[in-house]
Coordinates of C-alpha atoms and ligand atoms in Angstrom, one line a residue:
X832 CA -33.6 56.8 200.5
X833 CA -31.5 53.7 199.7
X834 CA -32.4 52.2 196.3
X835 CA -33.5 48.6 196.0
X836 CA -30.4 47.5 193.6
X837 CA -28.5 44.0 195.2
X838 CA -25.3 45.3 197.0
X839 CA -22.8 42.6 195.4
X840 CA -19.2 43.6 196.8
X841 CA -16.7 44.3 193.5
X842 CA -14.7 41.4 193.9
X843 CA -11.6 40.0 192.0
X844 CA -12.8 36.3 192.1
X845 CA -15.8 37.8 190.3
X846 CA -13.8 38.6 187.4
X847 CA -12.1 34.7 186.9
X848 CA -15.7 33.5 187.4
X849 CA -17.0 35.3 185.1
X850 CA -14.3 34.3 182.5
X851 CA -14.4 30.7 183.3
X852 CA -18.3 30.5 183.3
X853 CA -18.9 32.3 179.9
X854 CA -15.5 31.9 178.2
X855 CA -14.5 28.6 179.6
X856 CA -13.3 27.4 176.3
X857 CA -10.7 30.6 175.3
X858 CA -7.1 29.7 175.7
X859 CA -4.1 30.9 177.9
X860 CA -1.1 30.1 176.4
X861 CA 2.3 30.5 178.4
X862 CA 5.9 30.1 177.5
X863 CA 7.0 28.3 180.2
X864 CA 10.7 27.7 181.9
X865 CA 10.1 24.2 182.0
X866 CA 7.7 22.9 179.7
X867 CA 8.2 24.7 176.6
X868 CA 4.3 26.1 175.2
X869 CA 1.6 25.4 177.8
X870 CA -1.9 25.5 176.8
X871 CA -5.4 25.8 178.7
X872 CA -8.4 27.4 179.2
X873 CA -10.1 30.1 181.1
X874 CA -12.1 27.2 182.6
X875 CA -9.2 25.2 183.7
X876 CA -7.6 28.4 185.5
X877 CA -10.2 28.9 187.6
X878 CA -10.4 25.2 188.8
X879 CA -6.7 25.6 189.2
X880 CA -6.9 28.6 191.1
X881 CA -9.3 27.2 193.5
X882 CA -7.2 24.3 194.2
X883 CA -4.7 27.0 195.1
X884 CA -6.6 29.1 197.2
X885 CA -7.3 25.8 199.6
X886 CA -3.6 25.4 199.4
X887 CA -3.7 28.8 200.5
X888 CA -6.0 28.2 203.1
X889 CA -4.3 24.8 204.3
X890 CA -0.6 26.4 204.5
X891 CA -2.5 29.0 207.2
X892 CA -2.6 32.1 204.8
X893 CA -5.2 34.4 206.2
X894 CA -7.4 37.7 205.4
X895 CA -5.1 40.4 205.1
X896 CA -2.0 38.4 205.2
X897 CA 1.0 39.2 202.4
X898 CA 1.9 36.7 199.9
X899 CA 4.9 37.6 197.9
X900 CA 5.2 36.6 194.1
X901 CA 8.3 36.7 192.0
X902 CA 7.8 35.5 188.8
X903 CA 7.4 35.6 185.3
X904 CA 3.9 36.4 183.1
X905 CA 2.8 32.8 182.9
X906 CA -0.5 30.7 183.9
X907 CA 0.8 29.8 187.0
X908 CA 1.8 33.7 188.0
X909 CA -2.2 34.4 186.9
X910 CA -3.7 31.2 189.0
X911 CA -1.6 32.9 192.0
X912 CA -2.8 36.8 191.3
X913 CA -6.8 35.4 191.5
X914 CA -6.1 32.7 194.3
X915 CA -4.4 34.7 196.8
X916 CA -6.5 37.7 196.5
X917 CA -9.6 35.9 196.2
X918 CA -9.3 34.3 199.8
X919 CA -9.1 37.8 201.1
X920 CA -5.0 37.8 201.1
X921 CA -2.7 40.1 199.7
X922 CA -0.7 39.7 196.2
X923 CA 2.8 41.2 196.6
X924 CA 4.4 41.1 193.2
X925 CA 7.9 41.4 193.8
X926 CA 10.5 42.8 190.9
X927 CA 13.1 40.7 190.5
X928 CA 15.1 43.3 188.9
X929 CA 15.5 45.6 191.9
X930 CA 18.6 45.6 193.5
X931 CA 18.7 42.7 196.3
X932 CA 18.7 45.0 199.4
X933 CA 15.2 46.8 197.9
X934 CA 14.0 42.9 197.5
X935 CA 15.4 42.5 201.2
X936 CA 13.7 45.8 202.4
X937 CA 10.3 45.3 200.4
X938 CA 9.4 41.6 201.5
X939 CA 10.1 42.6 205.2
X940 CA 8.2 45.5 204.8
X941 CA 5.6 43.7 203.5
X942 CA 5.5 41.0 206.0
X943 CA 5.3 38.3 203.3
X944 CA 4.1 35.1 204.8
X945 CA 5.4 32.7 201.7
X946 CA 6.8 33.8 198.4
X947 CA 5.7 32.4 195.1
X948 CA 8.7 32.3 193.2
X949 CA 9.8 30.7 189.3
X950 CA 12.5 28.5 189.3
X951 CA 15.0 30.9 187.6
X952 CA 15.1 33.2 191.1
X953 CA 16.3 30.1 193.2
X954 CA 19.8 31.4 193.8
X955 CA 18.4 34.8 194.3
X956 CA 15.5 33.4 196.6
X957 CA 18.2 31.6 198.7
X958 CA 20.5 34.0 199.0
X959 CA 18.3 36.6 200.7
X960 CA 16.1 33.8 202.5
X961 CA 17.9 34.4 205.6
X962 CA 17.2 38.2 205.9
X963 CA 13.5 37.9 205.1
X964 CA 12.0 38.3 208.8
X965 CA 8.6 36.9 208.1
X966 CA 8.6 34.4 205.8
X967 CA 7.5 31.0 206.5
X968 CA 8.2 29.2 203.4
X969 CA 8.7 29.4 199.5
X970 CA 6.7 27.6 197.2
X971 CA 8.6 27.0 193.8
X972 CA 6.3 27.4 190.5
X973 CA 7.0 23.7 189.3
X974 CA 6.2 20.2 189.3
X975 CA 8.6 17.9 191.7
X976 CA 10.8 16.9 188.4
X977 CA 11.6 20.6 188.1
X978 CA 12.7 21.4 191.6
X979 CA 15.5 23.3 191.8
X980 CA 19.0 21.8 193.0
X981 CA 19.7 25.1 194.9
X982 CA 19.5 24.5 198.6
X983 CA 16.0 26.5 200.1
X984 CA 15.0 24.9 203.4
X985 CA 11.7 23.8 203.5
X986 CA 11.3 24.8 199.9
X987 CA 7.4 23.5 198.8
X988 CA 6.2 22.5 194.9
X989 CA 3.6 24.2 193.5
X990 CA 2.2 21.4 191.6
X991 CA 2.0 19.2 194.6
X992 CA 0.1 21.9 196.8
X993 CA -2.6 21.8 193.8
X994 CA -3.0 18.3 193.4
X995 CA -3.6 17.6 196.9
X996 CA -6.4 19.8 196.9
X997 CA -9.6 19.7 194.7
X998 CA -11.5 22.5 192.9
X999 CA -14.8 22.4 195.2
X1000 CA -14.6 25.7 196.8
X1001 CA -16.9 28.7 196.7
X1002 CA -15.0 31.9 196.7
X1003 CA -15.6 33.9 199.7
X1004 CA -17.8 37.2 199.9
X1005 CA -16.3 40.0 202.1
X1006 CA -15.8 43.9 202.1
X1007 CA -15.0 45.4 198.6
X1008 CA -12.4 47.9 200.1
X1009 CA -10.3 44.9 201.6
X1010 CA -6.8 44.9 200.0
X1011 CA -6.1 42.7 197.3
X1012 CA -2.5 43.6 195.8
X1013 CA 0.4 45.4 196.8
X1014 CA 3.3 46.5 194.4
X1015 CA 6.2 48.8 195.3
X1016 CA 7.0 51.7 193.4
X1017 CA 10.7 51.1 191.6
X1018 CA 12.0 54.2 193.9
X1019 CA 14.8 56.0 192.5
X1020 CA 15.2 57.8 195.5
X1021 CA 15.0 56.3 199.2
X1022 CA 13.1 53.0 199.9
X1023 CA 10.6 51.8 197.3
X1024 CA 7.3 52.6 198.7
X1025 CA 4.1 50.5 198.6
X1026 CA 0.5 50.9 196.9
X1027 CA -1.9 48.9 198.0
X1028 CA -4.6 48.0 195.8
X1029 CA -8.3 47.1 196.8
X1030 CA -10.4 44.8 195.5
X1031 CA -13.1 47.7 194.5
X1032 CA -10.3 49.8 193.3
X1033 CA -8.8 47.0 190.9
X1034 CA -12.4 46.2 189.4
X1035 CA -12.9 49.6 189.0
X1036 CA -9.9 50.2 187.0
X1037 CA -10.6 47.0 185.3
X1038 CA -13.9 48.8 183.9
X1039 CA -12.0 51.6 182.8
X1040 CA -9.0 49.9 181.3
X1041 CA -11.4 47.6 178.9
X1042 CA -13.5 50.8 177.4
X1043 CA -13.3 52.1 173.9
X1044 CA -11.4 54.8 174.8
X1045 CA -9.4 53.1 177.5
X1046 CA -7.4 50.0 176.0
X1047 CA -10.2 48.9 174.1
X1048 CA -10.5 45.1 175.1
X1049 CA -13.1 42.7 174.0
X1050 CA -13.6 39.1 173.7
X1051 CA -12.5 39.3 170.3
X1052 CA -8.8 40.1 171.2
X1053 CA -6.0 38.0 171.7
X1054 CA -3.5 39.6 174.5
X1055 CA 0.5 39.3 174.9
X1056 CA 1.0 41.3 178.3
X1057 CA 5.0 42.2 178.0
X1058 CA 4.8 44.2 180.8
X1059 CA 5.4 42.0 183.8
X1060 CA 3.2 41.3 186.1
X1061 CA 5.1 42.6 188.6
X1062 CA 5.2 45.9 187.2
X1063 CA 1.9 47.3 188.2
X1064 CA -0.2 43.9 187.5
X1065 CA 1.1 43.9 184.0
X1066 CA -0.9 47.2 183.7
X1067 CA -4.0 45.5 184.5
X1068 CA -4.1 43.0 181.9
X1069 CA -4.5 40.2 183.6
X1070 CA -7.8 41.2 185.2
X1071 CA -8.9 43.3 182.0
X1072 CA -8.6 39.8 179.8
X1073 CA -10.6 38.1 182.6
X1074 CA -13.3 40.8 182.8
X1075 CA -13.8 40.4 179.2
X1076 CA -12.5 36.4 178.3
X1077 CA -9.9 37.6 175.8
X1078 CA -7.2 35.0 174.9
X1079 CA -4.2 35.4 176.7
X1080 CA -0.7 35.0 175.4
X1081 CA 2.0 34.8 178.4
X1082 CA 5.7 35.7 177.2
X1083 CA 7.3 34.0 180.7
X1084 CA 11.0 35.5 180.8
X1085 CA 12.3 35.7 177.0
X1086 CA 11.5 39.0 176.2
X1087 CA 14.0 39.8 173.4
X1088 CA 12.7 40.3 170.0
X1089 CA 12.9 36.8 168.2
X1090 CA 10.9 35.4 171.4
X1091 CA 8.3 38.2 171.4
X1092 CA 8.1 37.9 167.3
X1093 CA 7.4 34.1 167.8
X1094 CA 4.7 34.5 170.1
X1095 CA 3.0 37.4 168.3
X1096 CA 2.8 35.6 165.4
X1097 CA 2.2 32.1 166.3
X1098 CA -0.6 32.9 168.3
X1099 CA -2.1 35.6 166.3
X1100 CA -1.8 38.2 169.0
X1101 CA -4.0 41.3 168.3
X1102 CA -3.0 43.3 171.2
X1103 CA 0.1 43.9 173.2
X1104 CA 1.6 46.3 175.8
X1105 CA 5.0 47.4 177.3
X1106 CA 8.0 50.1 177.8
X1107 CA 9.4 51.6 174.7
X1108 CA 12.7 49.9 175.2
X1109 CA 11.4 46.4 174.6
X1110 CA 9.8 47.4 171.6
X1111 CA 13.4 48.6 170.5
X1112 CA 14.3 44.9 170.8
X1113 CA 11.4 43.9 168.5
X1114 CA 11.6 46.4 165.9
X1115 CA 15.4 45.7 165.8
X1116 CA 14.9 42.0 165.3
X1117 CA 12.3 42.6 162.7
X1118 CA 14.4 44.9 160.9
X1119 CA 17.0 42.4 160.8
X1120 CA 15.1 39.5 159.8
X1121 CA 12.8 41.6 157.2
X1122 CA 9.8 39.9 159.4
X1123 CA 6.4 41.5 159.3
X1124 CA 3.7 42.2 161.8
X1125 CA 0.5 40.5 160.3
X1126 CA -1.8 39.9 163.2
X1127 CA -1.2 42.5 165.6
X1128 CA -3.6 45.5 165.4
X1129 CA -2.5 47.5 168.6
X1130 CA 0.6 47.9 170.8
X1131 CA 0.0 50.0 173.9
X1132 CA 3.1 52.1 174.8
X1133 CA 3.4 53.7 178.1
X1134 CA 5.9 53.6 181.2
X1135 CA 7.9 56.3 179.5
X1136 CA 7.4 58.9 176.7
X1137 CA 7.0 57.0 173.4
X1138 CA 9.3 58.5 171.0
X1139 CA 7.8 59.6 168.0
X1140 CA 9.9 57.5 165.5
X1141 CA 9.1 54.2 167.4
X1142 CA 5.3 55.4 166.7
X1143 CA 5.9 55.9 162.9
X1144 CA 7.8 52.5 162.6
X1145 CA 4.7 50.7 164.3
X1146 CA 2.3 52.7 162.1
X1147 CA 3.5 53.4 158.7
X1148 CA 6.2 50.2 158.2
X1149 CA 4.0 47.5 160.1
X1150 CA 0.3 48.6 160.0
X1151 CA 0.0 48.5 164.0
X1152 CA -1.5 51.0 165.9
X1153 CA -0.1 52.9 168.9
X1154 CA -1.9 53.7 171.8
X1155 CA 0.1 55.8 174.0
X1156 CA -1.0 55.8 177.6
X1157 CA 0.3 57.3 180.6
X1158 CA -0.1 56.0 184.5
X1159 CA 2.2 55.1 187.7
X1160 CA 2.2 52.5 190.4
X1161 CA 0.2 54.7 192.5
X1162 CA -2.8 54.8 190.0
X1163 CA -3.2 50.9 189.4
X1164 CA -1.5 52.4 186.8
X1165 CA -3.8 54.0 184.1
X1166 CA -4.4 57.8 184.2
X1167 CA -5.0 58.5 180.2
X1168 CA -5.1 57.0 177.2
X1169 CA -4.3 58.8 173.7
X1170 CA -7.8 57.7 171.5
X1171 CA -9.1 60.5 169.3
X1172 CA -11.9 62.5 170.4
X1173 CA -14.8 63.0 168.2
X1174 CA -13.2 65.9 166.2
X1175 CA -9.9 64.1 165.7
X1176 CA -11.1 60.7 164.5
X1177 CA -10.2 61.3 160.6
X1178 CA -6.7 62.6 161.4
X1179 CA -4.1 61.0 159.3
X1180 CA -0.3 61.5 158.8
X1181 CA 1.5 63.9 160.6
X1182 CA -1.6 65.4 162.1
X1183 CA -2.6 62.1 163.6
X1184 CA 1.3 61.7 164.8
X1185 CA 1.4 64.9 166.3
X1186 CA -1.4 64.2 168.6
X1187 CA -0.4 60.8 169.4
X1188 CA 2.8 62.4 171.0
X1189 CA 0.1 63.6 174.0
X1190 CA 0.1 60.8 176.6
X1191 CA -3.7 61.1 176.3
X1192 CA -6.8 62.3 178.4
X1193 CA -7.9 61.1 181.6
X1194 CA -10.2 57.7 181.6
X1195 CA -14.0 58.3 183.5
X1196 CA -12.7 58.1 187.1
X1197 CA -9.6 59.7 186.7
X1198 CA -9.6 63.7 187.7
X1199 CA -6.4 66.0 187.1
X1200 CA -5.0 69.6 187.3
X1201 CA -1.5 70.9 187.2
X1202 CA -0.3 73.3 189.5
X1203 CA 2.4 75.6 190.2
X1204 CA 5.5 75.9 192.8
X1205 CA 3.1 77.5 195.1
X1206 CA 0.2 74.8 194.5
X1207 CA -2.2 77.4 192.6
X1208 CA -3.8 75.5 189.4
X1209 CA -2.5 76.2 185.9
X1210 CA -4.7 77.0 182.8
X1211 CA -5.4 74.3 180.2
X1212 CA -4.0 76.0 176.9
X1213 CA -1.7 73.3 176.2
X1214 CA 1.5 75.6 177.1
X1215 CA 1.8 76.2 180.8
X1216 CA 3.5 73.6 182.5
X1217 CA 3.1 72.6 186.1
X1218 CA 3.2 69.4 188.2
X1219 CA 0.1 67.0 187.5
X1220 CA -2.2 66.1 190.4
X1221 CA -4.4 63.2 189.9
X1222 CA -7.7 61.8 192.0
X1223 CA -10.0 59.1 191.9
X1224 CA -11.2 55.5 193.1
X1225 CA -8.2 53.8 192.1
X1226 CA -5.1 56.5 192.8
X1227 CA -3.7 55.8 196.3
X1228 CA -5.0 57.5 199.5
X1229 CA -1.5 56.6 201.0
X1230 CA 1.4 54.7 200.7
X1231 CA 1.3 51.2 202.8
X1232 CA 2.7 51.7 206.3
X1233 CA 4.7 54.8 205.3
X1234 CA 5.0 57.8 207.4
X1235 CA 5.5 60.6 207.1
X1236 CA 3.3 60.6 203.6
X1237 CA 4.9 62.2 200.9
X1238 CA 2.9 63.4 197.8
X1239 CA -0.3 64.4 199.4
X1240 CA 0.3 68.0 200.2
X1241 CA -2.7 69.4 198.5
X1242 CA -5.6 67.2 200.3
X1243 CA -7.4 65.3 198.2
X1244 CA -4.9 65.3 195.3
X1245 CA -2.2 63.1 195.0
X1246 CA 0.9 65.0 193.4
X1247 CA 2.4 62.6 190.8
X1248 CA 5.8 64.3 190.2
X1249 CA 5.1 64.8 186.6
X1250 CA 5.7 67.6 184.7
X1251 CA 2.9 68.3 182.0
X1252 CA 0.9 70.6 180.1
X1253 CA -3.0 70.0 179.8
X1254 CA -4.4 71.5 176.5
X1255 CA -8.1 72.7 176.0
X1256 CA -9.2 69.2 175.0
X1257 CA -7.7 67.6 178.2
X1258 CA -4.6 65.9 176.6
X1259 CA -1.6 66.0 178.8
X1260 CA 1.6 66.7 177.5
X1261 CA 4.3 65.2 179.6
X1262 CA 7.6 67.1 179.7
X1263 CA 9.6 65.9 182.6
X1264 CA 9.5 64.4 185.8
X1265 CA 10.1 67.8 188.4
X1266 CA 13.3 66.2 189.2
X1267 CA 14.8 65.7 185.7
X1268 CA 13.7 69.0 184.4
X1269 CA 16.6 71.0 183.3
X1270 CA 16.5 74.7 184.6
X1271 CA 18.6 76.9 182.4
X1272 CA 18.4 80.7 183.4
X1273 CA 15.3 80.1 185.3
X1274 CA 13.5 78.7 182.2
X1275 CA 12.6 75.2 182.1
X1276 CA 14.1 72.8 179.0
X1277 CA 12.5 69.5 178.4
X1278 CA 14.5 66.5 178.7
X1279 CA 11.4 64.4 177.0
X1280 CA 10.9 66.5 174.0
X1281 CA 14.9 66.5 173.0
X1282 CA 15.0 62.8 173.7
X1283 CA 12.1 62.2 171.0
X1284 CA 13.9 64.4 168.6
X1285 CA 17.1 63.0 169.2
X1286 CA 15.7 58.9 168.5
X1287 CA 13.9 60.3 165.5
X1288 CA 17.6 60.7 163.9
X1289 CA 18.0 56.9 162.0
X1290 CA 21.7 56.5 163.5
X1291 CA 20.2 56.7 167.1
X1292 CA 19.2 53.7 169.1
X1293 CA 18.6 55.7 172.3
X1294 CA 19.1 58.7 173.9
X1295 CA 18.6 60.6 176.8
X1296 CA 19.2 64.2 178.3
X1297 CA 19.9 65.4 181.8
X1298 CA 21.0 69.1 183.3
X1299 CA 24.9 69.6 183.8
X1300 CA 26.1 72.4 185.9
X1301 CA 27.0 75.7 184.1
X1302 CA 28.2 78.8 185.9
X1303 CA 26.0 81.1 184.0
X1304 CA 22.6 79.2 183.3
X1305 CA 22.9 77.0 186.5
X1306 CA 22.2 74.0 184.1
X1307 CA 22.5 73.2 180.6
X1308 CA 21.4 70.2 178.5
X1309 CA 23.9 67.5 177.7
X1310 CA 22.8 64.6 175.4
X1311 CA 24.2 61.3 176.0
X1312 CA 23.5 59.3 172.8
X1313 CA 23.8 55.4 172.1
X1314 CA 24.3 54.8 168.3
X1315 CA 22.5 52.3 166.0
X1316 CA 24.5 49.5 165.9
X1317 CA 27.0 49.8 162.8
X1318 CA 26.2 53.4 162.3
X1319 CA 28.5 56.4 162.8
X1320 CA 27.3 60.0 164.2
X1321 CA 29.2 63.2 164.8
X1322 CA 28.4 65.6 167.4
X1323 CA 27.8 68.4 164.7
X1324 CA 25.4 65.9 162.8
X1325 CA 23.5 65.4 165.9
X1326 CA 23.4 68.8 166.9
X1327 CA 22.1 69.9 163.2
X1328 CA 19.7 67.3 163.6
X1329 CA 18.2 69.4 166.1
X1330 CA 18.0 72.9 164.2
X1331 CA 14.4 74.4 163.4
X1332 CA 13.0 71.7 165.4
X1333 CA 13.3 73.6 168.7
X1334 CA 13.6 76.9 170.4
X1335 CA 17.5 77.9 170.0
X1336 CA 18.4 78.1 173.8
X1337 CA 17.0 74.7 173.9
X1338 CA 20.0 72.9 172.0
X1339 CA 22.1 70.7 173.9
X1340 CA 25.4 72.3 175.0
X1341 CA 27.1 68.9 174.0
X1342 CA 26.7 65.2 173.1
X1343 CA 28.4 62.3 174.7
X1344 CA 28.4 59.1 173.0
X1345 CA 28.2 55.9 175.2
X1346 CA 27.6 52.1 174.5
X1347 CA 24.5 51.9 176.7
X1348 CA 22.3 53.5 179.0
X1349 CA 21.5 52.7 182.7
X1350 CA 18.1 51.5 183.0
X1351 CA 15.6 51.0 186.5
X1352 CA 14.2 47.8 187.3
X1353 CA 10.9 48.5 185.2
X1354 CA 12.7 49.3 182.0
X1355 CA 12.8 53.0 182.2
X1356 CA 16.0 55.4 181.8
X1357 CA 17.9 56.0 185.0
X1358 CA 18.4 59.8 185.0
X1359 CA 19.4 59.3 188.7
X1360 CA 22.4 56.7 187.6
X1361 CA 22.9 58.9 184.3
X1362 CA 23.2 62.1 186.4
X1363 CA 25.9 60.3 188.7
X1364 CA 28.1 59.2 185.7
X1365 CA 28.1 62.8 184.8
X1366 CA 28.4 64.4 187.7
X1367 CA 32.4 65.7 187.1
X1368 CA 31.6 66.6 183.6
X1369 CA 32.2 69.9 182.3
X1370 CA 30.6 71.6 179.3
X1371 CA 33.0 72.9 176.8
X1372 CA 30.8 76.1 176.9
X1373 CA 32.2 76.9 180.0
X1374 CA 31.2 74.6 182.6
Ligands
LIG15 P1 5.7 53.4 187.2 O1 4.9 53.8 188.5 O2 6.9 52.7 187.7 O3 4.7 52.7 186.4 O4 6.3 55.0 186.4 C1 5.3 56.0 186.5 C2 5.9 57.0 185.8 O5 6.4 56.4 184.7 C3 5.4 58.3 185.8 O6 5.1 59.0 186.6 C4 5.7 59.1 184.3 O7 6.8 59.5 185.1 C5 6.3 57.8 183.7 N1 5.1 57.6 182.2 C6 4.5 56.6 182.5 N2 4.0 56.9 181.3 C7 4.4 57.8 180.6 C8 4.2 58.5 179.4 N3 3.5 57.9 178.5 N4 5.2 59.3 178.8 C9 6.0 59.8 179.7 N5 6.6 59.4 181.2 C10 5.4 58.5 181.3

C-alpha cells in the first residue's frame, strides 16, 4: 500500500526558493574581479537566478543540455549554478587549472552548449574555442564595461542577458532523478571522468552535509567556501548554505593568505573549508603578521589528509576547531566527517587530536567496507588495511558516457582506490591511494603517515613520500621535503625526527630537498609527477 504523503520531487530550485523566502535578507558577499566587494541577499540572488534562467531558455538551452562554467566562487557563479540546474539543464563546472588539453577533452566530452566564463579566463577560452565542437557561445560573467578585449567570436555579456529578462518565473517541476550537475575528476591517469549528479542526490547530500555530525551548518553561520565551486561543487556548500539560509562569503580569485584573512576577519566568518595546501598559505601569513582569527570557529579540511601539525596550530594557537573530512568527486563529495561519538565527546589534548587524525566516520546515507586484493571483506579492527568500497544515494553508479566502467568490480559498490583501516567505532584511517602505497618486501608502508610526521617538524613546510626501486625490497620510501622559508635542516636531523614514531623498517631510505612539490589541479600532491621526476633516482642503500 502506498502512503498518503505529498510526492514532491527533491529539486535544487527548492533550495534557493527556501533561502529567498525564509532568509531573504541574509547576505551573500563576494570579492569580484571587476567591482571590488559586492553585497546582496539570498532574496536578490533568487530574483537574478530567475532572470538568468529565462535568458538561458531564450538562448535555446533545453533540459539535459550541458552548460559549462569556468569561474571563481562569486555571486554570479552561484546564480548560474541555480539557474542552469533549475531549468533542467546541467551545470558543468570546469576546473581552469586543468591542462588545456584536458579542458578541451572535457568540454567536448560533455558536449557543452555554452560556457559561462570569468573575464580572467578570456585568453584561455579564446585559445581553446576553435577546438570546442559543441559550444555555441561564451558568456562573460561581467557587465558591458568590463567585457574582455580578447577577441572571442560571439561573446555574450552576462549582465546584459540578466537585464533583458524580468524575474517573473516559476521554477519548473520535473523528475528528481534528472541530471543537475557534472564534475570531472582531476584525472591523474588517463582522461578525466565525469560524475553526473542528480537533483535528488544533491538534495539528499545537502541534508547530510548540514547535519550536526556532518558539517553542522545552521542559519547562524557565516560560511566562506575557499574550496572552488569547480572542485566538486565547493563540497556542496552553495547548496548547504541555501538549505539553512547561512550568510555566504565568496572569495573570488584571490586565495592567498592575506586576501583570505581580510575576508575571514572583515566578514566575521565562522566556518570555512579547503584543502590543506590553502591553509599553509593562511597560517604562514598569520604567523608573519602576528594576527589572530577572532571570529572563526571551525575549519573543514579535506581533499588530502590533514597533517597533525596543521590541526594543532589551528586548535591550540588560534582556537579554531578542525573538522577533518573525506570524500571524492564520485560521492558528491562527502563520505565521512570526523565528529566525536558520545564516548569521545570529552576528549581533549593529545587524545582528541589522535582521534582527529582519522578522516571520520560515515554520514547516514553512506555505507562502507574494506576488501583485500581478492575482494574479500576485511575486519574493522583499526589495523587491517584494504581498499575502501562505498555505496549510497549520492555515490555514482557509473561515470558519464564512459565505457567500460572502471571501479565497479563488486556489484553495487564503488571502489574508491583509497586504502584504509576501519576501527571498531567505524572511523576510517586512510593510509594511501592504492597506486601510491609503498610495497617493501611484500609489506605496505603508508606514505600519508610518513608525510604527516615529516610536516610535524617545525623546519618542514611540505613533504611527500614515494616508493623508489630497491633491488632487495622492491621499493623503499624516499622522503621529499620543502623546507620552511629561511630554515635549514639536514638529512640526519630529518630522519632522527622519525625515531620512536614509526616501526624501524618504515624509516625513509633517503631524503631529497626540493624548492617545491608538484600539485594537481585540485591542490593535492601529484605523486605521479613526483615519481616521474625521481624515476632515475638511486637510493644510497643500494638502489
Ligand atoms: P577528489 O575527487 O579530487 O575530491 O579527490 C578525492 C580523493 O582525495 C580521495 O579519493 C582521497 O584519495 C583524497 N582525500 C580526500 N579527503 C581525504 C582525507 N581526509 N585524507 C586523505 N585523503 C583524502
